[in-house]
PDB file of C-alpha atoms in Angstrom:
ATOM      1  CA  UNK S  25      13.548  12.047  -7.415  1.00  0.00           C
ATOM      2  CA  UNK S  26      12.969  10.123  -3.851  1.00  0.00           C
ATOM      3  CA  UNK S  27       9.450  11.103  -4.041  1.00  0.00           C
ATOM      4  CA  UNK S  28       8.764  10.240  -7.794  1.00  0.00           C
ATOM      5  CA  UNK S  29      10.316   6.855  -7.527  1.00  0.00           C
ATOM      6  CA  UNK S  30       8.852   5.671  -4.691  1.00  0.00           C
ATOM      7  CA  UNK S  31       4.981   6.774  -5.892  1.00  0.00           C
ATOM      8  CA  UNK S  32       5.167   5.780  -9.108  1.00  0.00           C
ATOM      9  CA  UNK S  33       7.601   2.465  -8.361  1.00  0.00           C
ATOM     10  CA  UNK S  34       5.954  -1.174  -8.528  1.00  0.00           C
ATOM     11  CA  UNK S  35       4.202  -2.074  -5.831  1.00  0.00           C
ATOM     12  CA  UNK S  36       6.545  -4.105  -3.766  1.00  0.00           C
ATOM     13  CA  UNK S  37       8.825  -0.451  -3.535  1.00  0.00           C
ATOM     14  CA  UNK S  38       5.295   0.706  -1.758  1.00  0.00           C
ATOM     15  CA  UNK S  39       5.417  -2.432   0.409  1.00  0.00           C
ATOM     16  CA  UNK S  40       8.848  -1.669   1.414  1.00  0.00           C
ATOM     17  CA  UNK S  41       7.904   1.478   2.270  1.00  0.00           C
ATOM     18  CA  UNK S  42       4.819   0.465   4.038  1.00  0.00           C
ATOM     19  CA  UNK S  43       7.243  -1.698   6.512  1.00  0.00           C
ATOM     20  CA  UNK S  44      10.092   1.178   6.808  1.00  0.00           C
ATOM     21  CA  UNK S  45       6.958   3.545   8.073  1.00  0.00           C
ATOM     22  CA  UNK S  46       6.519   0.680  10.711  1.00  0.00           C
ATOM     23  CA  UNK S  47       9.897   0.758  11.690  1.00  0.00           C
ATOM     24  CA  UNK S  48      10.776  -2.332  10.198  1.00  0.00           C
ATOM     25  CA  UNK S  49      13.993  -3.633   8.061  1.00  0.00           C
ATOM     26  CA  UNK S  50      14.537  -5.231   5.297  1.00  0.00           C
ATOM     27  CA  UNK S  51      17.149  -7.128   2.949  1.00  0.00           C
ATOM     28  CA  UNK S  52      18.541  -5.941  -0.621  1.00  0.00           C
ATOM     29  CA  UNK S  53      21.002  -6.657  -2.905  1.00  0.00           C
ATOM     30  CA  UNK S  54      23.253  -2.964  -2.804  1.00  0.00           C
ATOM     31  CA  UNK S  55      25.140  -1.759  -5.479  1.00  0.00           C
ATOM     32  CA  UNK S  56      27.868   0.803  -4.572  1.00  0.00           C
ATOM     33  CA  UNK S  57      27.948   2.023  -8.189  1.00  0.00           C
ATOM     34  CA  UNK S  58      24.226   3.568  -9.072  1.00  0.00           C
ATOM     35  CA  UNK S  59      23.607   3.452 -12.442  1.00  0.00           C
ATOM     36  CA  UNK S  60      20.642   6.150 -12.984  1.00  0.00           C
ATOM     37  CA  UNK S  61      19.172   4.654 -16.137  1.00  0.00           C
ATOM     38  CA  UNK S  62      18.153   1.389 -14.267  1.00  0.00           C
ATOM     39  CA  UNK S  63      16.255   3.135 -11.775  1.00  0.00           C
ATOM     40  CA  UNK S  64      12.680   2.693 -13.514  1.00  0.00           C
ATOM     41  CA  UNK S  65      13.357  -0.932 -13.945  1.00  0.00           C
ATOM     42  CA  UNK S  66      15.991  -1.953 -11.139  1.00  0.00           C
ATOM     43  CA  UNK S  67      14.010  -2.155  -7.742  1.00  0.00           C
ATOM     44  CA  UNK S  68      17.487  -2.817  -6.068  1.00  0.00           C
ATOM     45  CA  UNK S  69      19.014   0.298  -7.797  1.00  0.00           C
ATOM     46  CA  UNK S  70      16.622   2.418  -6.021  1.00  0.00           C
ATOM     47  CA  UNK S  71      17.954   1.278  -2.212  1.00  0.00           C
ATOM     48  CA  UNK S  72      21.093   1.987  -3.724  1.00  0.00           C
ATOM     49  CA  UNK S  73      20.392   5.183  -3.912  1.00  0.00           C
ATOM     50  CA  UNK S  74      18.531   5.821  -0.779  1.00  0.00           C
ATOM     51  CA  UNK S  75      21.366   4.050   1.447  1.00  0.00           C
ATOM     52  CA  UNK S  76      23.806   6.210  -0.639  1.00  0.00           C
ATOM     53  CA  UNK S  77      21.848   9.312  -0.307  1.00  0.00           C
ATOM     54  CA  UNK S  78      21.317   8.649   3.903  1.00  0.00           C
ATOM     55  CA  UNK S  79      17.731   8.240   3.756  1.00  0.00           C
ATOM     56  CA  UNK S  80      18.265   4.764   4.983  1.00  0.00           C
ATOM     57  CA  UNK S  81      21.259   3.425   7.179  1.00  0.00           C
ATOM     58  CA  UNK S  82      22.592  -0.319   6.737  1.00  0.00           C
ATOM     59  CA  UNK S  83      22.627  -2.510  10.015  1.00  0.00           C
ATOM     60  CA  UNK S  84      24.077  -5.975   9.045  1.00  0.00           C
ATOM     61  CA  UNK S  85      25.495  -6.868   5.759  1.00  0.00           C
ATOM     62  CA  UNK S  86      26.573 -10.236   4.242  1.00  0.00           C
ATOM     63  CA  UNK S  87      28.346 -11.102   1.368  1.00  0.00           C
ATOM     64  CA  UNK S  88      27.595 -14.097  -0.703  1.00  0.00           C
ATOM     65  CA  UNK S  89      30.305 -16.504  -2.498  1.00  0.00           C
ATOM     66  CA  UNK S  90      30.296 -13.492  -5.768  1.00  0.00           C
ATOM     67  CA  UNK S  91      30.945 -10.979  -3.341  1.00  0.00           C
ATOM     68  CA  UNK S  92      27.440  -9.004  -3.797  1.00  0.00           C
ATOM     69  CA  UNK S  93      26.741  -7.606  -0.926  1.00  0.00           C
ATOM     70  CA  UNK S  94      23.166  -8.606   0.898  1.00  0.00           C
ATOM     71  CA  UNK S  95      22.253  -5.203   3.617  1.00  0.00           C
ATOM     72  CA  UNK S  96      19.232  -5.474   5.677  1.00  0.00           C
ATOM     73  CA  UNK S  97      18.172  -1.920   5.780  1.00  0.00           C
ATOM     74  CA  UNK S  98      15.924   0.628   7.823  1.00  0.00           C
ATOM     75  CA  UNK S  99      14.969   4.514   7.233  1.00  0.00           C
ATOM     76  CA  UNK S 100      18.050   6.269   8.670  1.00  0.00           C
ATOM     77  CA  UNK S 101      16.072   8.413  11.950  1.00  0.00           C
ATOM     78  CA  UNK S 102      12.862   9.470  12.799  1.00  0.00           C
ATOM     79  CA  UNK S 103      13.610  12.866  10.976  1.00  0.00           C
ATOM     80  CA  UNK S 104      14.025  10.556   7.820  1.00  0.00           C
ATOM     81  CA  UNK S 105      10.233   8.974   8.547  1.00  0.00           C
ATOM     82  CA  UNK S 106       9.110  12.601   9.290  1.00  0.00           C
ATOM     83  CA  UNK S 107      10.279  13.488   5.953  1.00  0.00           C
ATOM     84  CA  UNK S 108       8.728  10.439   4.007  1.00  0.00           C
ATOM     85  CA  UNK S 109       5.614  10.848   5.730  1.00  0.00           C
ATOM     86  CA  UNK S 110       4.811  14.475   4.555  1.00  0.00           C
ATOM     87  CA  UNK S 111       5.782  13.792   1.612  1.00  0.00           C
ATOM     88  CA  UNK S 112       3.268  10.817   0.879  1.00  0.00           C
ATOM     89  CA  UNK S 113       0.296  13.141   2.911  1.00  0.00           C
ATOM     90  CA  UNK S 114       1.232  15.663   0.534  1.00  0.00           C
ATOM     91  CA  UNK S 115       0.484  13.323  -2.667  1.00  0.00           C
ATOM     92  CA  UNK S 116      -3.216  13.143  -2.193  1.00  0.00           C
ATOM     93  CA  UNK S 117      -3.268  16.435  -0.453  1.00  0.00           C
ATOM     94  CA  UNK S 118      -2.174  17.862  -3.417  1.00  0.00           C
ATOM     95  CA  UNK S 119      -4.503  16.121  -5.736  1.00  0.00           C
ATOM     96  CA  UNK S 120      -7.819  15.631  -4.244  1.00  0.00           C
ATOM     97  CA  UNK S 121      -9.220  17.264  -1.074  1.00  0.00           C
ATOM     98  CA  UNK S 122     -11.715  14.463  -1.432  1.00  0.00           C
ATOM     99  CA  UNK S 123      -9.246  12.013   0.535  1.00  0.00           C
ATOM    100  CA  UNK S 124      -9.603  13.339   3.830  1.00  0.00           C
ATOM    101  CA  UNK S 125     -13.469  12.809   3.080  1.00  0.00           C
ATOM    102  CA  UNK S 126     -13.349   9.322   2.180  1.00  0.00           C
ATOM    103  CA  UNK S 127     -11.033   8.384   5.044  1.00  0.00           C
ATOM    104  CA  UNK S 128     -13.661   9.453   7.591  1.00  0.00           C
ATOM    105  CA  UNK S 129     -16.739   7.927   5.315  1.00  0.00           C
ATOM    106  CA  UNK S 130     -14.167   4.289   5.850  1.00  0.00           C
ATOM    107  CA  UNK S 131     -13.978   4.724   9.732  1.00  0.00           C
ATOM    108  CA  UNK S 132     -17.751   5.231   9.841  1.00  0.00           C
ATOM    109  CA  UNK S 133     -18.621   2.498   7.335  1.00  0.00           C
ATOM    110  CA  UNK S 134     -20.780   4.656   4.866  1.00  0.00           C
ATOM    111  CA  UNK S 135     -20.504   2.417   1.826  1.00  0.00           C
ATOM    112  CA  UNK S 136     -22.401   5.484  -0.012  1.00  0.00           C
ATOM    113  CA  UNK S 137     -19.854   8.310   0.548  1.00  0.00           C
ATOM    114  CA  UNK S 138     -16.681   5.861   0.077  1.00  0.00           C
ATOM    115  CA  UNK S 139     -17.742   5.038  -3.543  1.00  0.00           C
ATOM    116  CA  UNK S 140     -18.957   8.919  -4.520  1.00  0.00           C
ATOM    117  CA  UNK S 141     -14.902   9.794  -3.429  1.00  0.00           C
ATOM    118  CA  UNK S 142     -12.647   6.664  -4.040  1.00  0.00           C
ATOM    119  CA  UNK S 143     -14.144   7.320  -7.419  1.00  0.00           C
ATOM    120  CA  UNK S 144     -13.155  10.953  -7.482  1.00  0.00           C
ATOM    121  CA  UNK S 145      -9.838  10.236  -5.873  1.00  0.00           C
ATOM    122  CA  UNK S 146      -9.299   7.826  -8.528  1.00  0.00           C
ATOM    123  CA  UNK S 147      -9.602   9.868 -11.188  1.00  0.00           C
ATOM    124  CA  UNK S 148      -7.513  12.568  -9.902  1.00  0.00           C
ATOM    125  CA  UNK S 149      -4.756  10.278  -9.127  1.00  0.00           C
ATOM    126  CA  UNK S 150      -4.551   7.065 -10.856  1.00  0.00           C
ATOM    127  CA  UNK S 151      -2.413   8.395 -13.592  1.00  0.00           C
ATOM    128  CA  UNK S 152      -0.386   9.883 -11.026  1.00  0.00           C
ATOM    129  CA  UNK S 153       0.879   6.574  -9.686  1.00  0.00           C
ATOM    130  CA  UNK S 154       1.371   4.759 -12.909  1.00  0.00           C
ATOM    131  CA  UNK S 155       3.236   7.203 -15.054  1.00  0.00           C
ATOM    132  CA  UNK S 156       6.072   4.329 -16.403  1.00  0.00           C
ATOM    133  CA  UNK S 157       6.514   4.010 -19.983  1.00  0.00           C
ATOM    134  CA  UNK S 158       3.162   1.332 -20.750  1.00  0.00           C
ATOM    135  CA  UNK S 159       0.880   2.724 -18.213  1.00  0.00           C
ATOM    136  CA  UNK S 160      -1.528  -0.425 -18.375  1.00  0.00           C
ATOM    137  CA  UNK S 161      -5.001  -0.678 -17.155  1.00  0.00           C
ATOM    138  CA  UNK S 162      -4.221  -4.114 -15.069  1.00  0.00           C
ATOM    139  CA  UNK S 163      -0.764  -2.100 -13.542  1.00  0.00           C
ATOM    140  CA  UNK S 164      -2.724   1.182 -12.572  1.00  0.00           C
ATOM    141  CA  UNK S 165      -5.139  -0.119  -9.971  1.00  0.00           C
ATOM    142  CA  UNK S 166      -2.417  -2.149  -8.212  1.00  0.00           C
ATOM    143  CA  UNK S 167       0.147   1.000  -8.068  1.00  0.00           C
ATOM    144  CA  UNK S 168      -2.541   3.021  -6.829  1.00  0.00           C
ATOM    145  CA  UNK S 169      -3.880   0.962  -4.138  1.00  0.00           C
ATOM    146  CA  UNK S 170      -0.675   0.353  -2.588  1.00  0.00           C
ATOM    147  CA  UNK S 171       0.196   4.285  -3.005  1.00  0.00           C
ATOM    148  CA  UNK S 172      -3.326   4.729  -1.379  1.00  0.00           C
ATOM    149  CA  UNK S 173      -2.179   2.448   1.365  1.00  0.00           C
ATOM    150  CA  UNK S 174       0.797   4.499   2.114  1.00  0.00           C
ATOM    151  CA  UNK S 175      -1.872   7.375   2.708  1.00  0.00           C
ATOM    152  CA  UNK S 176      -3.829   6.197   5.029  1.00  0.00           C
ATOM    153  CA  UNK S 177      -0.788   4.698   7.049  1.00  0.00           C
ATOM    154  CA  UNK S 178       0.183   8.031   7.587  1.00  0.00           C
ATOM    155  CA  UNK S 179      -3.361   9.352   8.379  1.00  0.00           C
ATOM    156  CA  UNK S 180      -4.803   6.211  10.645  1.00  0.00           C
ATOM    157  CA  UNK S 181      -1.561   5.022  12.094  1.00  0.00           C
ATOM    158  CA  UNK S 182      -2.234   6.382  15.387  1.00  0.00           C
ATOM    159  CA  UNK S 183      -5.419   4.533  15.726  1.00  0.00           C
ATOM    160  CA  UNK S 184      -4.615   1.339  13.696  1.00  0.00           C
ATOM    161  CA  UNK S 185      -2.008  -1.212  12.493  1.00  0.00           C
ATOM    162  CA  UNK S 186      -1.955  -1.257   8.699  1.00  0.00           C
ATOM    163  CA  UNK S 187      -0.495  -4.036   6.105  1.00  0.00           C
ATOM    164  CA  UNK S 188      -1.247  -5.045   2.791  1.00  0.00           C
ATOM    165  CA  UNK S 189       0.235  -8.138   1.105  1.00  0.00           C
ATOM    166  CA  UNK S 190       0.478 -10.423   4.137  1.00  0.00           C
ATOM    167  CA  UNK S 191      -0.980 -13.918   5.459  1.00  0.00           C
ATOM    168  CA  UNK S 192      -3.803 -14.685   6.885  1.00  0.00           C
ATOM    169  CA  UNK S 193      -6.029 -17.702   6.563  1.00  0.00           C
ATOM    170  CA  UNK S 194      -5.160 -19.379   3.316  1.00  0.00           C
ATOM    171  CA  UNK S 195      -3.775 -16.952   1.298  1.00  0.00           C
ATOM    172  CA  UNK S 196      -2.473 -13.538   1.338  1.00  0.00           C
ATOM    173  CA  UNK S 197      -4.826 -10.041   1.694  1.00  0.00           C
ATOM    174  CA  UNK S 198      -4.833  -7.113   0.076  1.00  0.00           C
ATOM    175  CA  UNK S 199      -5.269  -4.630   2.884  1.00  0.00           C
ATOM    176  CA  UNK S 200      -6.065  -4.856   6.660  1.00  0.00           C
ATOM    177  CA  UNK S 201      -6.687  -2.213   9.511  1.00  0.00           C
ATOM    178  CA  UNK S 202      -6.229  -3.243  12.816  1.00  0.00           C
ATOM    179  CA  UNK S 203      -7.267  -0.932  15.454  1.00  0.00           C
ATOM    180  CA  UNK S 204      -4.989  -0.407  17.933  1.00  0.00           C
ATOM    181  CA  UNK S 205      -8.261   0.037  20.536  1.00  0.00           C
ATOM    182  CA  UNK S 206     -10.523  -2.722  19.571  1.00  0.00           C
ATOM    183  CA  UNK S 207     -12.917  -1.598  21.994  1.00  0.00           C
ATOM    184  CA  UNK S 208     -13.483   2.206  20.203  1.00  0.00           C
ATOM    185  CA  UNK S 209     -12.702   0.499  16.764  1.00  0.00           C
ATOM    186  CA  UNK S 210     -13.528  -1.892  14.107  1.00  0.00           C
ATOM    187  CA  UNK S 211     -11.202  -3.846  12.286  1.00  0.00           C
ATOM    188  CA  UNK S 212     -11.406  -3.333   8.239  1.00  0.00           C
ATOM    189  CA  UNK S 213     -10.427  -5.533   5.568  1.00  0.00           C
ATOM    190  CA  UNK S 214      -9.981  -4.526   1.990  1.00  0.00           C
ATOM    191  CA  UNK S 215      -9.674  -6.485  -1.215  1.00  0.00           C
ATOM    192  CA  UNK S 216      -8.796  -5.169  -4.861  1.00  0.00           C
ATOM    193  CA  UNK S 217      -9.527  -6.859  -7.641  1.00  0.00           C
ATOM    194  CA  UNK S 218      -9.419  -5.752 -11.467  1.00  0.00           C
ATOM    195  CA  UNK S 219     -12.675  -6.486 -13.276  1.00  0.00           C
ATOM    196  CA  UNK S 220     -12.435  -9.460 -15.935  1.00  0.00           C
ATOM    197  CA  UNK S 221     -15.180  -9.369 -18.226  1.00  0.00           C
ATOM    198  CA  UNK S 222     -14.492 -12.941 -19.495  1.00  0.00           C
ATOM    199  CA  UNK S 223     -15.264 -13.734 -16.085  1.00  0.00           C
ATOM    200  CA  UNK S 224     -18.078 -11.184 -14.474  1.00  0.00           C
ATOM    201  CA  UNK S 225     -20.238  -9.610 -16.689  1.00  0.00           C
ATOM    202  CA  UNK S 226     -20.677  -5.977 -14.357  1.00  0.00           C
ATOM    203  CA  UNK S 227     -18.837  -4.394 -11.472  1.00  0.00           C
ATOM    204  CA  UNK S 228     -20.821  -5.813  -9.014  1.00  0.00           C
ATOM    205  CA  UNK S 229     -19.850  -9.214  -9.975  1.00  0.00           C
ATOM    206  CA  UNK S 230     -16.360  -7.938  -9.152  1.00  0.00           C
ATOM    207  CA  UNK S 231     -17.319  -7.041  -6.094  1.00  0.00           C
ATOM    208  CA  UNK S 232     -18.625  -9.884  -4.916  1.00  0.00           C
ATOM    209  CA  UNK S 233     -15.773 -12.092  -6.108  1.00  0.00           C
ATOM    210  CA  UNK S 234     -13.875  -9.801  -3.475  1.00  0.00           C
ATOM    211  CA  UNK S 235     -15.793 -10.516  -0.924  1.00  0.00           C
ATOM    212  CA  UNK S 236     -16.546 -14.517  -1.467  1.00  0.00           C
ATOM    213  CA  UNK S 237     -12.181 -14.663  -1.486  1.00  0.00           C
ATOM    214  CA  UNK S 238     -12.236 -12.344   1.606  1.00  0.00           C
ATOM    215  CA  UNK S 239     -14.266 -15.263   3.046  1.00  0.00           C
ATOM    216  CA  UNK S 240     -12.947 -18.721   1.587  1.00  0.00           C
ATOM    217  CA  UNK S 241      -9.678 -17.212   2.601  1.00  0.00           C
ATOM    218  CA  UNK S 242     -10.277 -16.191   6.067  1.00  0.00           C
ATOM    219  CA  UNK S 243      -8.619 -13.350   6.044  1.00  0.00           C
ATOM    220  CA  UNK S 244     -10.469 -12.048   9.047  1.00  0.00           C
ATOM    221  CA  UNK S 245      -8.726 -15.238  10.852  1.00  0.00           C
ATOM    222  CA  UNK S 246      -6.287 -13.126  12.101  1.00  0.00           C
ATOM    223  CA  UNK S 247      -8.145 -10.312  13.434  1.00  0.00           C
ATOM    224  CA  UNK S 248     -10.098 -13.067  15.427  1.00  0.00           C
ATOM    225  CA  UNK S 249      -7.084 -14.617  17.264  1.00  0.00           C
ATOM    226  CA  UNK S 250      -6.444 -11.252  18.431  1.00  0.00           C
ATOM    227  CA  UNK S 251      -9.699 -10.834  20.284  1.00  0.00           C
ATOM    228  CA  UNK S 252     -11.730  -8.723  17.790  1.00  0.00           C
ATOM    229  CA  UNK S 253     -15.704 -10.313  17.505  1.00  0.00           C
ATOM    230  CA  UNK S 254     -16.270 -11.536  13.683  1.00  0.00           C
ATOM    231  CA  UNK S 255     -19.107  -8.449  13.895  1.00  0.00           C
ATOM    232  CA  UNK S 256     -16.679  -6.306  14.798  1.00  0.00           C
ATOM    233  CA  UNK S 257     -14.640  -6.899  11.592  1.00  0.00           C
ATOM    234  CA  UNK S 258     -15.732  -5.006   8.148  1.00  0.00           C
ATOM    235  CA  UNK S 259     -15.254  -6.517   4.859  1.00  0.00           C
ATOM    236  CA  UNK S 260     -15.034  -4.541   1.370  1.00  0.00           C
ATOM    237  CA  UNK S 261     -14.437  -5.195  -1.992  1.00  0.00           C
ATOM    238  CA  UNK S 262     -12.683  -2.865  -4.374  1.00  0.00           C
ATOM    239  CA  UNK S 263     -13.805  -3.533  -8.204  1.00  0.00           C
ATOM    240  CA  UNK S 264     -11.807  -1.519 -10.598  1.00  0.00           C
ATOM    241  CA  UNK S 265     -12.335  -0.606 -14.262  1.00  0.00           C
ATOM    242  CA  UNK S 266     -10.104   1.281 -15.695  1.00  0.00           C
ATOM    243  CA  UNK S 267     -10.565   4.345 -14.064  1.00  0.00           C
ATOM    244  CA  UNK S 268     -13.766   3.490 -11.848  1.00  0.00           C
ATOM    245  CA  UNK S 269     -14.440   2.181  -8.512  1.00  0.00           C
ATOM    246  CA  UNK S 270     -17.393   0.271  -7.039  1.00  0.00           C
ATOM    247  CA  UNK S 271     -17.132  -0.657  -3.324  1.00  0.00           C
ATOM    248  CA  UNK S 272     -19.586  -3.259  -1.731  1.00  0.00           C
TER     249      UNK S 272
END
């Protein structure tokens, strides 16, 4: 149940997650009395269930005028993380041997081999991470990329920093590597975007929307106060149609 709510949750469960791996906290509302029917739709009802269940311990909690009570949360022991992260190596592991593939085609920037299997991978597993009750084309590439995060935090976390969702520049990326040895590695940037055919007649017009935010954003602005050479920082854009990928 753990596993199947957390992969096929919205995306801001995966960001959770994606900060828990770090060994971060965070703050939700808790609800002593778990109600199992508002799991699919009650994010909050899901940390109820993982504090009650000891997969996460509570540190601090306040209680507002109403008497709800606000915890700030982290995974219970590194046991716990062990646990989560074989579990979300085992999603893709399970699905696609192609993964492991495209991981090393990203850390050696061959555009070629990433598109031949983040398209594979995406077939395999889209439908995997968006199995709710209106599985929508818009909903399925955002679920997966954020589930796809999750894998390569667990794969790459030794040799780089990942987020997704934060800010940088003017706005907020999608995802961003940072290596934890500049000097041996690049720093990657990715951006996801959902093709709109009112607004870009192919794929490739997708993709370079991606990009031309990646820019007006500055995303890489962050990367750069840290040291890392602007040619030192890769840039790609993720177009999705329903099922298929391009990458640029």
């Amino acid at each position: 149940m753990v596993g199947k709510l957390i992969r096929e949750g919205d995306p801001e469960v995966k960001i959770i997650m994606e900060d828990l791996l770090q060994g971060k906290s965070f703050h939700a509302m808790i609800d002593e009395q778990i109600i199992f029917s508002q799991l699919e739709h009650n994010t909050n009802a899901i940390w109820s269930l993982f504090l009650a269940s000891g997969y996460l311990k509570g540190e601090r909690v306040m209680f507002d005028e109403r008497g709800k009570a606000d915890y700030e949360l982290r995974l219970t022991n590194w046991e716990v993380q062990m646990m989560f992260e074989r579990m979300i190596d085992g999603w893709f592991a399970e699905y696609t041997s192609d993964y492991n593939v495209f991981v090393k085609a990203l850390l050696l920037g061959d555009r070629k081999a990433m598109n031949n299997y983040m398209n594979r991978i995406a077939l395999a597993t889209f439908s995997y991470f968006d199995l709710g009750k209106k599985p929508s084309e818009k909903a399925e590439p955002e679920r997966f990329y954020h589930g796809f995060v999750l894998g390569l935090m667990v794969d790459l976390q030794e040799r780089y920093a990942i987020t997704s969702n934060r800010e940088s520049g003017f706005g907020r990326y999608d995802v961003m590597l940072e290596p934890r040895n500049p000097k041996e590695d690049d720093g990657i940037i990715l951006e996801f975007k959902v093709h709109d055919p009112e607004d870009e007649a192919t794929l490739k017009d997708t993709v370079a929307a991606a990009l031309q935010q990646i820019e007006e954003k500055r995303y890489a602005s962050i990367l750069e106060e840290k040291g890392i050479p602007a040619d030192r920082i890769r840039k790609y854009g993720f177009a999705f149609e329903g099922k298929r990928v391009l990458i640029g």
